[in-house]
Tab-separated table of C-alpha atoms in Angstrom:
chain	number	residue	atom	x	y	z
A	1	MET	CA	153.645	207.500	146.590
A	2	PRO	CA	152.085	209.952	146.852
A	3	ASN	CA	154.663	211.818	144.795
A	4	ILE	CA	153.888	215.477	145.394
A	5	THR	CA	155.180	218.390	143.318
A	6	VAL	CA	154.784	221.909	144.683
A	7	GLU	CA	155.248	224.626	142.082
A	8	LEU	CA	155.611	227.963	143.865
A	9	LEU	CA	157.300	231.333	143.673
A	10	ALA	CA	160.864	231.295	144.971
A	11	GLY	CA	161.507	233.097	148.215
A	12	ARG	CA	160.398	230.695	150.938
A	13	SER	CA	162.943	229.705	153.572
A	14	VAL	CA	164.228	226.221	154.286
A	15	GLU	CA	162.247	226.364	157.542
A	16	GLN	CA	159.048	226.886	155.565
A	17	ARG	CA	159.831	224.047	153.160
A	18	ARG	CA	160.710	221.752	156.070
A	19	ALA	CA	157.530	222.526	157.993
A	20	PHE	CA	155.320	222.201	154.908
A	21	ALA	CA	156.857	218.867	153.915
A	22	ARG	CA	156.297	217.507	157.417
A	23	ALA	CA	152.725	218.709	157.687
A	24	VAL	CA	151.680	217.430	154.264
A	25	THR	CA	153.370	214.081	154.852
A	26	ASP	CA	151.456	213.678	158.102
A	27	HIS	CA	148.192	214.345	156.280
A	28	ALA	CA	149.074	211.925	153.486
A	29	VAL	CA	149.497	209.247	156.134
A	30	GLU	CA	146.358	210.104	158.103
A	31	ILE	CA	143.960	210.964	155.294
A	32	LEU	CA	145.242	209.009	152.291
A	33	GLY	CA	146.613	205.997	154.192
A	34	ALA	CA	150.105	206.342	152.734
A	35	ARG	CA	153.202	204.880	154.344
A	36	PRO	CA	155.415	207.740	155.592
A	37	GLN	CA	158.466	206.498	153.718
A	38	ASP	CA	156.520	206.507	150.451
A	39	VAL	CA	155.616	210.201	150.600
A	40	ARG	CA	157.883	212.263	148.373
A	41	MET	CA	157.752	216.016	147.847
A	42	VAL	CA	159.636	218.210	145.403
A	43	PHE	CA	159.484	222.008	145.445
A	44	ASN	CA	159.721	223.535	141.988
A	45	GLU	CA	160.616	227.180	142.556
A	46	ILE	CA	159.843	229.653	139.827
A	47	THR	CA	160.268	233.398	139.368
A	48	PRO	CA	157.490	235.929	138.609
A	49	ASP	CA	158.796	236.627	135.094
A	50	ILE	CA	158.123	233.097	133.849
A	51	VAL	CA	154.542	232.644	135.024
A	52	ALA	CA	151.434	234.341	133.624
A	53	ASN	CA	147.819	234.436	134.767
A	54	GLY	CA	145.174	235.639	132.362
A	55	GLY	CA	147.946	236.400	129.871
A	56	VAL	CA	149.844	238.744	132.212
A	57	LEU	CA	153.275	237.883	133.613
A	58	ALA	CA	153.217	237.845	137.429
A	59	SER	CA	156.158	240.255	137.443
A	60	GLU	CA	153.970	242.807	135.642
A	61	ASP	CA	150.631	242.019	137.300
A	62	PRO	CA	149.343	244.745	139.668
A	63	SER	CA	146.927	242.286	141.306
A	64	ARG	CA	149.883	240.135	142.388
A	65	ALA	CA	152.333	242.887	143.277
A	66	ALA	CA	151.834	242.431	147.017
A	67	VAL	CA	152.451	238.692	146.818
A	68	VAL	CA	155.624	239.159	144.782
A	69	ALA	CA	156.909	241.970	146.999
A	70	ALA	CA	156.384	239.915	150.156
A	71	LEU	CA	158.540	237.112	148.760
A	72	ASP	CA	161.250	239.493	147.592
A	73	LYS	CA	161.653	240.748	151.136
A	74	SER	CA	161.976	237.330	152.731
B	1	MET	CA	142.516	225.999	133.697
B	2	PRO	CA	143.851	225.500	131.179
B	3	ASN	CA	147.136	225.224	133.053
B	4	ILE	CA	149.803	225.439	130.355
B	5	THR	CA	153.463	224.519	130.758
B	6	VAL	CA	155.910	225.585	128.064
B	7	GLU	CA	159.228	223.756	128.184
B	8	LEU	CA	161.717	225.572	125.962
B	9	LEU	CA	165.363	226.453	125.575
B	10	ALA	CA	166.400	229.469	127.654
B	11	GLY	CA	167.237	232.619	125.728
B	12	ARG	CA	163.887	234.219	124.916
B	13	SER	CA	163.288	237.769	126.107
B	14	VAL	CA	160.594	238.919	128.502
B	15	GLU	CA	158.919	240.598	125.518
B	16	GLN	CA	158.648	237.217	123.794
B	17	ARG	CA	157.252	235.519	126.884
B	18	ARG	CA	154.760	238.347	127.407
B	19	ALA	CA	153.542	238.284	123.795
B	20	PHE	CA	153.286	234.472	123.725
B	21	ALA	CA	151.351	234.351	127.004
B	22	ARG	CA	148.887	236.940	125.706
B	23	ALA	CA	148.373	235.292	122.349
B	24	VAL	CA	147.892	231.787	123.762
B	25	THR	CA	145.531	233.064	126.443
B	26	ASP	CA	143.404	234.763	123.792
B	27	HIS	CA	143.199	231.485	121.854
B	28	ALA	CA	142.322	229.527	124.996
B	29	VAL	CA	139.385	231.873	125.487
B	30	GLU	CA	138.252	231.874	121.858
B	31	ILE	CA	138.844	228.255	120.906
B	32	LEU	CA	138.604	226.351	124.188
B	33	GLY	CA	136.009	228.554	125.875
B	34	ALA	CA	138.166	229.218	128.930
B	35	ARG	CA	137.684	232.185	131.221
B	36	PRO	CA	140.687	234.543	130.831
B	37	GLN	CA	141.429	234.576	134.550
B	38	ASP	CA	141.629	230.780	134.573
B	39	VAL	CA	144.393	230.549	131.963
B	40	ARG	CA	147.767	229.985	133.589
B	41	MET	CA	151.101	229.606	131.820
B	42	VAL	CA	154.502	228.665	133.183
B	43	PHE	CA	157.693	228.767	131.126
B	44	ASN	CA	160.148	226.045	132.071
B	45	GLU	CA	163.472	227.138	130.626
B	46	ILE	CA	166.131	224.510	130.024
B	47	THR	CA	169.658	224.517	128.642
B	48	PRO	CA	170.916	222.482	125.664
B	49	ASP	CA	173.130	220.267	127.837
B	50	ILE	CA	170.180	218.717	129.699
B	51	VAL	CA	167.980	217.749	126.772
B	52	ALA	CA	168.597	214.958	124.248
B	53	ASN	CA	166.836	213.982	121.042
B	54	GLY	CA	167.538	210.580	119.544
B	55	GLY	CA	170.070	209.999	122.316
B	56	VAL	CA	172.166	213.085	121.467
B	57	LEU	CA	172.403	216.081	123.802
B	58	ALA	CA	171.187	219.257	122.062
B	59	SER	CA	174.459	220.951	122.999
B	60	GLU	CA	176.318	218.349	120.890
B	61	ASP	CA	173.765	217.923	118.101
B	62	PRO	CA	174.846	219.317	114.705
B	63	SER	CA	171.246	219.308	113.463
B	64	ARG	CA	170.279	221.734	116.247
B	65	ALA	CA	173.390	223.905	116.254
B	66	ALA	CA	171.669	226.759	114.430
B	67	VAL	CA	168.760	226.782	116.875
B	68	VAL	CA	171.071	226.801	119.888
B	69	ALA	CA	173.350	229.465	118.407
B	70	ALA	CA	170.400	231.757	117.649
B	71	LEU	CA	169.299	231.642	121.280
B	72	ASP	CA	172.816	232.222	122.593
B	73	LYS	CA	172.989	235.460	120.632
B	74	SER	CA	169.710	236.833	121.884
C	1	MET	CA	160.754	222.402	121.625
C	2	PRO	CA	158.795	224.163	122.809
C	3	ASN	CA	157.200	221.147	124.464
C	4	ILE	CA	153.796	222.378	125.604
C	5	THR	CA	151.514	220.631	128.086
C	6	VAL	CA	147.910	221.806	128.364
C	7	GLU	CA	146.159	220.604	131.504
C	8	LEU	CA	142.419	221.214	131.114
C	9	LEU	CA	139.016	219.849	132.015
C	10	ALA	CA	137.867	217.065	129.709
C	11	GLY	CA	135.021	217.848	127.375
C	12	ARG	CA	136.596	219.719	124.467
C	13	SER	CA	136.090	218.300	120.974
C	14	VAL	CA	138.787	217.112	118.621
C	15	GLU	CA	138.030	220.183	116.502
C	16	GLN	CA	138.872	222.418	119.443
C	17	ARG	CA	142.110	220.560	120.190
C	18	ARG	CA	143.098	220.669	116.514
C	19	ALA	CA	142.435	224.396	116.194
C	20	PHE	CA	144.202	225.229	119.439
C	21	ALA	CA	147.270	223.165	118.539
C	22	ARG	CA	147.521	224.910	115.163
C	23	ALA	CA	147.079	228.408	116.558
C	24	VAL	CA	149.582	227.944	119.368
C	25	THR	CA	152.129	226.353	117.038
C	26	ASP	CA	151.857	229.326	114.693
C	27	HIS	CA	152.517	231.681	117.588
C	28	ALA	CA	155.466	229.617	118.793
C	29	VAL	CA	156.996	230.010	115.344
C	30	GLU	CA	156.234	233.721	114.993
C	31	ILE	CA	156.868	234.939	118.529
C	32	LEU	CA	159.364	232.453	119.962
C	33	GLY	CA	161.233	231.688	116.748
C	34	ALA	CA	160.647	227.936	117.000
C	35	ARG	CA	160.809	225.580	114.026
C	36	PRO	CA	157.288	224.242	113.331
C	37	GLN	CA	158.399	220.618	113.470
C	38	ASP	CA	159.862	221.176	116.947
C	39	VAL	CA	156.594	222.359	118.524
C	40	ARG	CA	154.928	219.587	120.492
C	41	MET	CA	151.688	219.796	122.434
C	42	VAL	CA	150.038	217.307	124.766
C	43	PHE	CA	146.564	217.771	126.220
C	44	ASN	CA	146.243	216.362	129.714
C	45	GLU	CA	142.506	216.038	130.327
C	46	ILE	CA	141.264	215.911	133.899
C	47	THR	CA	137.885	215.659	135.560
C	48	PRO	CA	136.382	218.125	138.089
C	49	ASP	CA	136.593	215.625	140.947
C	50	ILE	CA	140.401	215.497	140.907
C	51	VAL	CA	141.213	219.190	140.910
C	52	ALA	CA	140.768	221.654	143.769
C	53	ASN	CA	141.088	225.429	143.986
C	54	GLY	CA	141.316	227.053	147.398
C	55	GLY	CA	140.843	223.607	148.924
C	56	VAL	CA	137.496	222.949	147.188
C	57	LEU	CA	137.103	220.250	144.523
C	58	ALA	CA	135.902	221.760	141.212
C	59	SER	CA	133.054	219.244	141.180
C	60	GLU	CA	131.760	220.784	144.430
C	61	ASP	CA	132.658	224.414	143.765
C	62	PRO	CA	129.660	226.733	143.155
C	63	SER	CA	131.903	229.384	141.583
C	64	ARG	CA	132.918	226.896	138.880
C	65	ALA	CA	129.568	225.202	138.350
C	66	ALA	CA	128.881	227.062	135.106
C	67	VAL	CA	132.266	226.104	133.650
C	68	VAL	CA	131.810	222.451	134.567
C	69	ALA	CA	128.228	222.348	133.294
C	70	ALA	CA	129.209	223.864	129.939
C	71	LEU	CA	131.790	221.120	129.388
C	72	ASP	CA	129.388	218.374	130.422
C	73	LYS	CA	127.006	219.437	127.684
C	74	SER	CA	129.569	219.476	124.914
D	1	MET	CA	157.743	209.866	121.863
D	2	PRO	CA	158.613	208.485	124.257
D	3	ASN	CA	159.146	211.814	125.964
D	4	ILE	CA	161.238	210.986	129.024
D	5	THR	CA	161.815	213.265	132.019
D	6	VAL	CA	164.561	212.355	134.483
D	7	GLU	CA	164.304	214.168	137.797
D	8	LEU	CA	167.561	213.711	139.692
D	9	LEU	CA	169.928	215.387	142.113
D	10	ALA	CA	172.332	217.800	140.412
D	11	GLY	CA	175.975	216.769	140.287
D	12	ARG	CA	176.213	214.358	137.381
D	13	SER	CA	178.662	215.154	134.583
D	14	VAL	CA	177.830	215.769	130.963
D	15	GLU	CA	179.473	212.406	130.218
D	16	GLN	CA	176.994	210.690	132.499
D	17	ARG	CA	174.026	212.467	130.961
D	18	ARG	CA	175.280	211.682	127.452
D	19	ALA	CA	175.812	207.984	128.212
D	20	PHE	CA	172.465	207.635	129.975
D	21	ALA	CA	170.569	209.348	127.151
D	22	ARG	CA	172.179	207.033	124.606
D	23	ALA	CA	171.550	203.860	126.585
D	24	VAL	CA	167.919	204.652	127.355
D	25	THR	CA	167.235	205.695	123.766
D	26	ASP	CA	168.638	202.379	122.539
D	27	HIS	CA	166.319	200.508	124.916
D	28	ALA	CA	163.318	202.598	123.863
D	29	VAL	CA	163.997	201.523	120.277
D	30	GLU	CA	164.624	197.847	121.091
D	31	ILE	CA	162.031	197.241	123.783
D	32	LEU	CA	159.303	199.793	123.093
D	33	GLY	CA	159.626	199.893	119.305
D	34	ALA	CA	160.175	203.651	119.190
D	35	ARG	CA	161.843	205.449	116.301
D	36	PRO	CA	165.208	206.831	117.488
D	37	GLN	CA	164.416	210.366	116.341
D	38	ASP	CA	161.218	210.335	118.401
D	39	VAL	CA	162.948	209.631	121.727
D	40	ARG	CA	163.351	212.794	123.766
D	41	MET	CA	164.918	213.081	127.216
D	42	VAL	CA	165.100	216.022	129.591
D	43	PHE	CA	167.106	216.022	132.813
D	44	ASN	CA	165.473	218.036	135.577
D	45	GLU	CA	168.232	218.649	138.114
D	46	ILE	CA	167.235	219.460	141.663
D	47	THR	CA	169.097	220.213	144.886
D	48	PRO	CA	168.768	218.297	148.179
D	49	ASP	CA	167.103	221.223	149.952
D	50	ILE	CA	163.998	221.160	147.744
D	51	VAL	CA	163.148	217.461	147.934
D	52	ALA	CA	161.765	215.569	150.919
D	53	ASN	CA	161.176	211.878	151.573
D	54	GLY	CA	158.977	210.877	154.479
D	55	GLY	CA	158.689	214.552	155.388
D	56	VAL	CA	162.456	215.077	155.747
D	57	LEU	CA	164.432	217.290	153.347
D	58	ALA	CA	167.187	215.287	151.629
D	59	SER	CA	169.711	217.922	152.761
D	60	GLU	CA	168.863	217.037	156.392
D	61	ASP	CA	168.291	213.297	155.977
D	62	PRO	CA	170.976	211.086	157.587
D	63	SER	CA	169.858	208.087	155.518
D	64	ARG	CA	170.696	209.995	152.323
D	65	ALA	CA	173.850	211.756	153.508
D	66	ALA	CA	176.140	209.403	151.595
D	67	VAL	CA	174.231	209.894	148.347
D	68	VAL	CA	174.294	213.672	148.697
D	69	ALA	CA	177.968	213.769	149.685
D	70	ALA	CA	178.952	211.644	146.686
D	71	LEU	CA	177.298	214.086	144.313
D	72	ASP	CA	178.840	217.109	146.029
D	73	LYS	CA	182.297	215.718	145.356
D	74	SER	CA	181.748	215.051	141.683
E	1	MET	CA	165.759	209.424	142.549
E	2	PRO	CA	166.114	209.431	139.683
E	3	ASN	CA	162.368	209.851	139.299
E	4	ILE	CA	161.688	209.012	135.657
E	5	THR	CA	158.496	209.802	133.749
E	6	VAL	CA	157.941	208.140	130.379
E	7	GLU	CA	155.243	209.784	128.288
E	8	LEU	CA	154.343	207.482	125.400
E	9	LEU	CA	151.516	206.349	123.181
E	10	ALA	CA	149.341	203.692	124.788
E	11	GLY	CA	149.564	200.212	123.334
E	12	ARG	CA	152.690	198.687	124.838
E	13	SER	CA	152.315	195.438	126.763
E	14	VAL	CA	153.107	194.855	130.416
E	15	GLU	CA	156.082	192.784	129.242
E	16	GLN	CA	157.467	195.807	127.414
E	17	ARG	CA	156.964	198.097	130.392
E	18	ARG	CA	158.555	195.541	132.717
E	19	ALA	CA	161.605	195.054	130.485
E	20	PHE	CA	162.065	198.778	129.914
E	21	ALA	CA	161.813	199.583	133.631
E	22	ARG	CA	164.440	196.961	134.432
E	23	ALA	CA	166.851	198.027	131.711
E	24	VAL	CA	166.641	201.724	132.531
E	25	THR	CA	166.998	201.071	136.248
E	26	ASP	CA	170.164	199.057	135.601
E	27	HIS	CA	171.597	201.949	133.594
E	28	ALA	CA	170.657	204.470	136.267
E	29	VAL	CA	172.662	202.411	138.738
E	30	GLU	CA	175.647	201.846	136.445
E	31	ILE	CA	175.887	205.210	134.713
E	32	LEU	CA	174.346	207.671	137.177
E	33	GLY	CA	175.404	205.940	140.379
E	34	ALA	CA	171.867	205.687	141.721
E	35	ARG	CA	170.800	203.199	144.384
E	36	PRO	CA	168.412	200.661	142.790
E	37	GLN	CA	165.703	201.243	145.380
E	38	ASP	CA	165.742	204.964	144.604
E	39	VAL	CA	164.950	204.563	140.906
E	40	ARG	CA	161.283	205.229	140.200
E	41	MET	CA	159.555	205.105	136.832
E	42	VAL	CA	156.033	206.081	135.846
E	43	PHE	CA	154.563	205.461	132.397
E	44	ASN	CA	152.162	208.173	131.309
E	45	GLU	CA	150.172	206.654	128.440
E	46	ILE	CA	148.483	208.977	126.008
E	47	THR	CA	146.351	208.550	122.897
E	48	PRO	CA	147.103	209.966	119.410
E	49	ASP	CA	144.190	212.405	119.553
E	50	ILE	CA	145.633	214.405	122.443
E	51	VAL	CA	149.158	214.982	121.153
E	52	ALA	CA	150.227	217.236	118.295
E	53	ASN	CA	153.539	217.748	116.513
E	54	GLY	CA	153.997	220.796	114.327
E	55	GLY	CA	150.384	221.700	115.030
E	56	VAL	CA	148.967	218.408	113.700
E	57	LEU	CA	147.290	215.857	115.973
E	58	ALA	CA	149.101	212.503	115.811
E	59	SER	CA	145.786	210.814	115.005
E	60	GLU	CA	145.590	212.905	111.811
E	61	ASP	CA	149.292	212.995	110.927
E	62	PRO	CA	150.247	210.974	107.812
E	63	SER	CA	153.921	210.951	108.837
E	64	ARG	CA	153.003	209.116	112.054
E	65	ALA	CA	150.326	206.807	110.686
E	66	ALA	CA	152.627	203.784	110.688
E	67	VAL	CA	153.632	204.348	114.313
E	68	VAL	CA	150.035	204.721	115.427
E	69	ALA	CA	148.854	201.719	113.409
E	70	ALA	CA	151.585	199.490	114.868
E	71	LEU	CA	150.444	200.287	118.395
E	72	ASP	CA	146.797	199.747	117.570
E	73	LYS	CA	147.586	196.205	116.479
E	74	SER	CA	149.519	195.277	119.601
F	1	MET	CA	150.321	229.222	143.419
F	2	PRO	CA	151.333	227.016	144.965
F	3	ASN	CA	150.271	224.682	142.175
F	4	ILE	CA	150.377	221.214	143.745
F	5	THR	CA	150.322	217.914	141.842
F	6	VAL	CA	149.682	214.720	143.789
F	7	GLU	CA	150.627	211.572	141.908
F	8	LEU	CA	149.140	208.577	143.714
F	9	LEU	CA	147.673	205.147	143.202
F	10	ALA	CA	144.005	205.219	142.225
F	11	GLY	CA	141.557	203.981	144.815
F	12	ARG	CA	141.047	206.874	147.203
F	13	SER	CA	137.515	208.183	147.719
F	14	VAL	CA	136.256	211.650	146.964
F	15	GLU	CA	136.035	212.184	150.732
F	16	GLN	CA	139.771	211.507	151.016
F	17	ARG	CA	140.626	213.829	148.164
F	18	ARG	CA	138.388	216.559	149.605
F	19	ALA	CA	139.879	216.291	153.079
F	20	PHE	CA	143.458	216.195	151.782
F	21	ALA	CA	142.925	219.223	149.521
F	22	ARG	CA	141.503	221.203	152.432
F	23	ALA	CA	144.228	220.260	154.879
F	24	VAL	CA	147.075	220.981	152.477
F	25	THR	CA	145.545	224.279	151.412
F	26	ASP	CA	145.306	225.351	155.039
F	27	HIS	CA	148.989	224.540	155.534
F	28	ALA	CA	149.962	226.388	152.357
F	29	VAL	CA	148.269	229.475	153.797
F	30	GLU	CA	149.690	229.136	157.302
F	31	ILE	CA	153.211	227.940	156.533
F	32	LEU	CA	153.950	229.254	153.051
F	33	GLY	CA	151.936	232.474	153.281
F	34	ALA	CA	149.861	231.689	150.204
F	35	ARG	CA	146.484	233.241	149.505
F	36	PRO	CA	143.788	230.536	149.756
F	37	GLN	CA	142.389	231.261	146.301
F	38	ASP	CA	145.846	230.779	144.768
F	39	VAL	CA	146.303	227.213	146.047
F	40	ARG	CA	145.564	224.685	143.326
F	41	MET	CA	145.789	220.905	143.631
F	42	VAL	CA	145.479	218.216	140.984
F	43	PHE	CA	145.371	214.499	141.765
F	44	ASN	CA	147.053	212.394	139.106
F	45	GLU	CA	145.808	208.852	139.712
F	46	ILE	CA	147.851	205.967	138.372
F	47	THR	CA	147.548	202.189	138.421
F	48	PRO	CA	150.112	199.723	139.809
F	49	ASP	CA	150.996	198.356	136.369
F	50	ILE	CA	152.432	201.645	135.123
F	51	VAL	CA	154.744	202.487	138.013
F	52	ALA	CA	157.998	200.752	138.927
F	53	ASN	CA	160.311	201.042	141.908
F	54	GLY	CA	163.797	199.573	141.674
F	55	GLY	CA	162.879	198.258	138.229
F	56	VAL	CA	159.866	196.244	139.465
F	57	LEU	CA	156.300	197.151	138.510
F	58	ALA	CA	154.197	197.865	141.616
F	59	SER	CA	151.630	195.332	140.385
F	60	GLU	CA	154.319	192.622	140.622
F	61	ASP	CA	156.163	193.877	143.695
F	62	PRO	CA	155.742	191.693	146.815
F	63	SER	CA	156.939	194.524	149.067
F	64	ARG	CA	154.016	196.676	147.895
F	65	ALA	CA	151.337	193.986	147.708
F	66	ALA	CA	149.677	195.123	150.931
F	67	VAL	CA	149.487	198.736	149.767
F	68	VAL	CA	147.997	197.733	146.416
F	69	ALA	CA	145.539	195.289	147.964
F	70	ALA	CA	144.289	197.904	150.447
F	71	LEU	CA	143.463	200.299	147.615
F	72	ASP	CA	141.772	197.592	145.549
F	73	LYS	CA	139.362	196.982	148.405
F	74	SER	CA	138.407	200.596	148.914
């Protein structure tokens, strides 16, 4: 431990996942005092049609359209 | 918050997810006193071959055959 | 299923949890076509000092002070 | 309950999932005193490119190459 | 991995948790082909007043009274 | 999103949680392209007697005694 789960919209590249895992692991070691080999991270990728905020699916939410569109392009 | 995760068999339509998210969000506001914008819901869709009840996979469970068949048709 | 997890700040009463569980179960039956006996709900209660939004712990977040204070009183 | 979630690399067969669900359910009854019908298990299958140990994605981790290769073949 | 989460009613002893963790780990090695050191298990203990089945809190559910009472005694 | 869950042994201070939440949120913005206000983090603190590695509870695991002892002191 720490055992870290990152729920996020699909669309990030393997380079982004790699860099984020490294950076967060470094902070877990420095700030939380974890041993590097004990830090585990799982990315749980989801799509905009299965997540809702304020009762509105992200795929139908004007306030999140820019976020969703940016990921679709990548 | 509340941050709500709904684990369910795949096969529901976007209309069902939309209506359920709205209805549950309304109840979170009315009953739990949440702010609408703080209510988050994620649907985690699974298939019958990765869930077991009483040690029997749902895809091989006679007592759940009707449930599984109904979703396959939708 | 559905197997529903509700992560929320501690402070709601048993009456609130009971009413919310009933209302959401009814909607799971009506909207999602679930069998009542298959609907499961777990409340995962957390405190404001272990959750952060935008990198700020809820216990130190002015924009959430009213929400936290309301729960402390109940 | 118990409600058991098994996060594991994809690649196991339905026979493996079936046998594991049965064996664990039997132990939940014998050791934990659960009722068989209350034991629920969900397999959450993930791929090596979305999990990291020590800041290294499993898909790029020499120390896990044998594990990943074995699952790819099955 | 496997990374196993066991959500269950509080009340089991450390002996029960120890025996269950050992038995399940052995099966993960034998049936799933896992390396022993990769098998992780976390028990997530909950109380009957925060879980509902069919819209009824377990603490108020006559059909689960025997289960709850047995754990209270242990 | 990202919605980040950090499962870790209890014993860290609020200063550690605050600093970790800030650092990870910054990386989510820089590396993953998230909006700061969308980054959510929950710490799920557990004790050594409810987690097992390789079938051995952390509270009884000689190879983790130093980690557990360090947290007990803090």
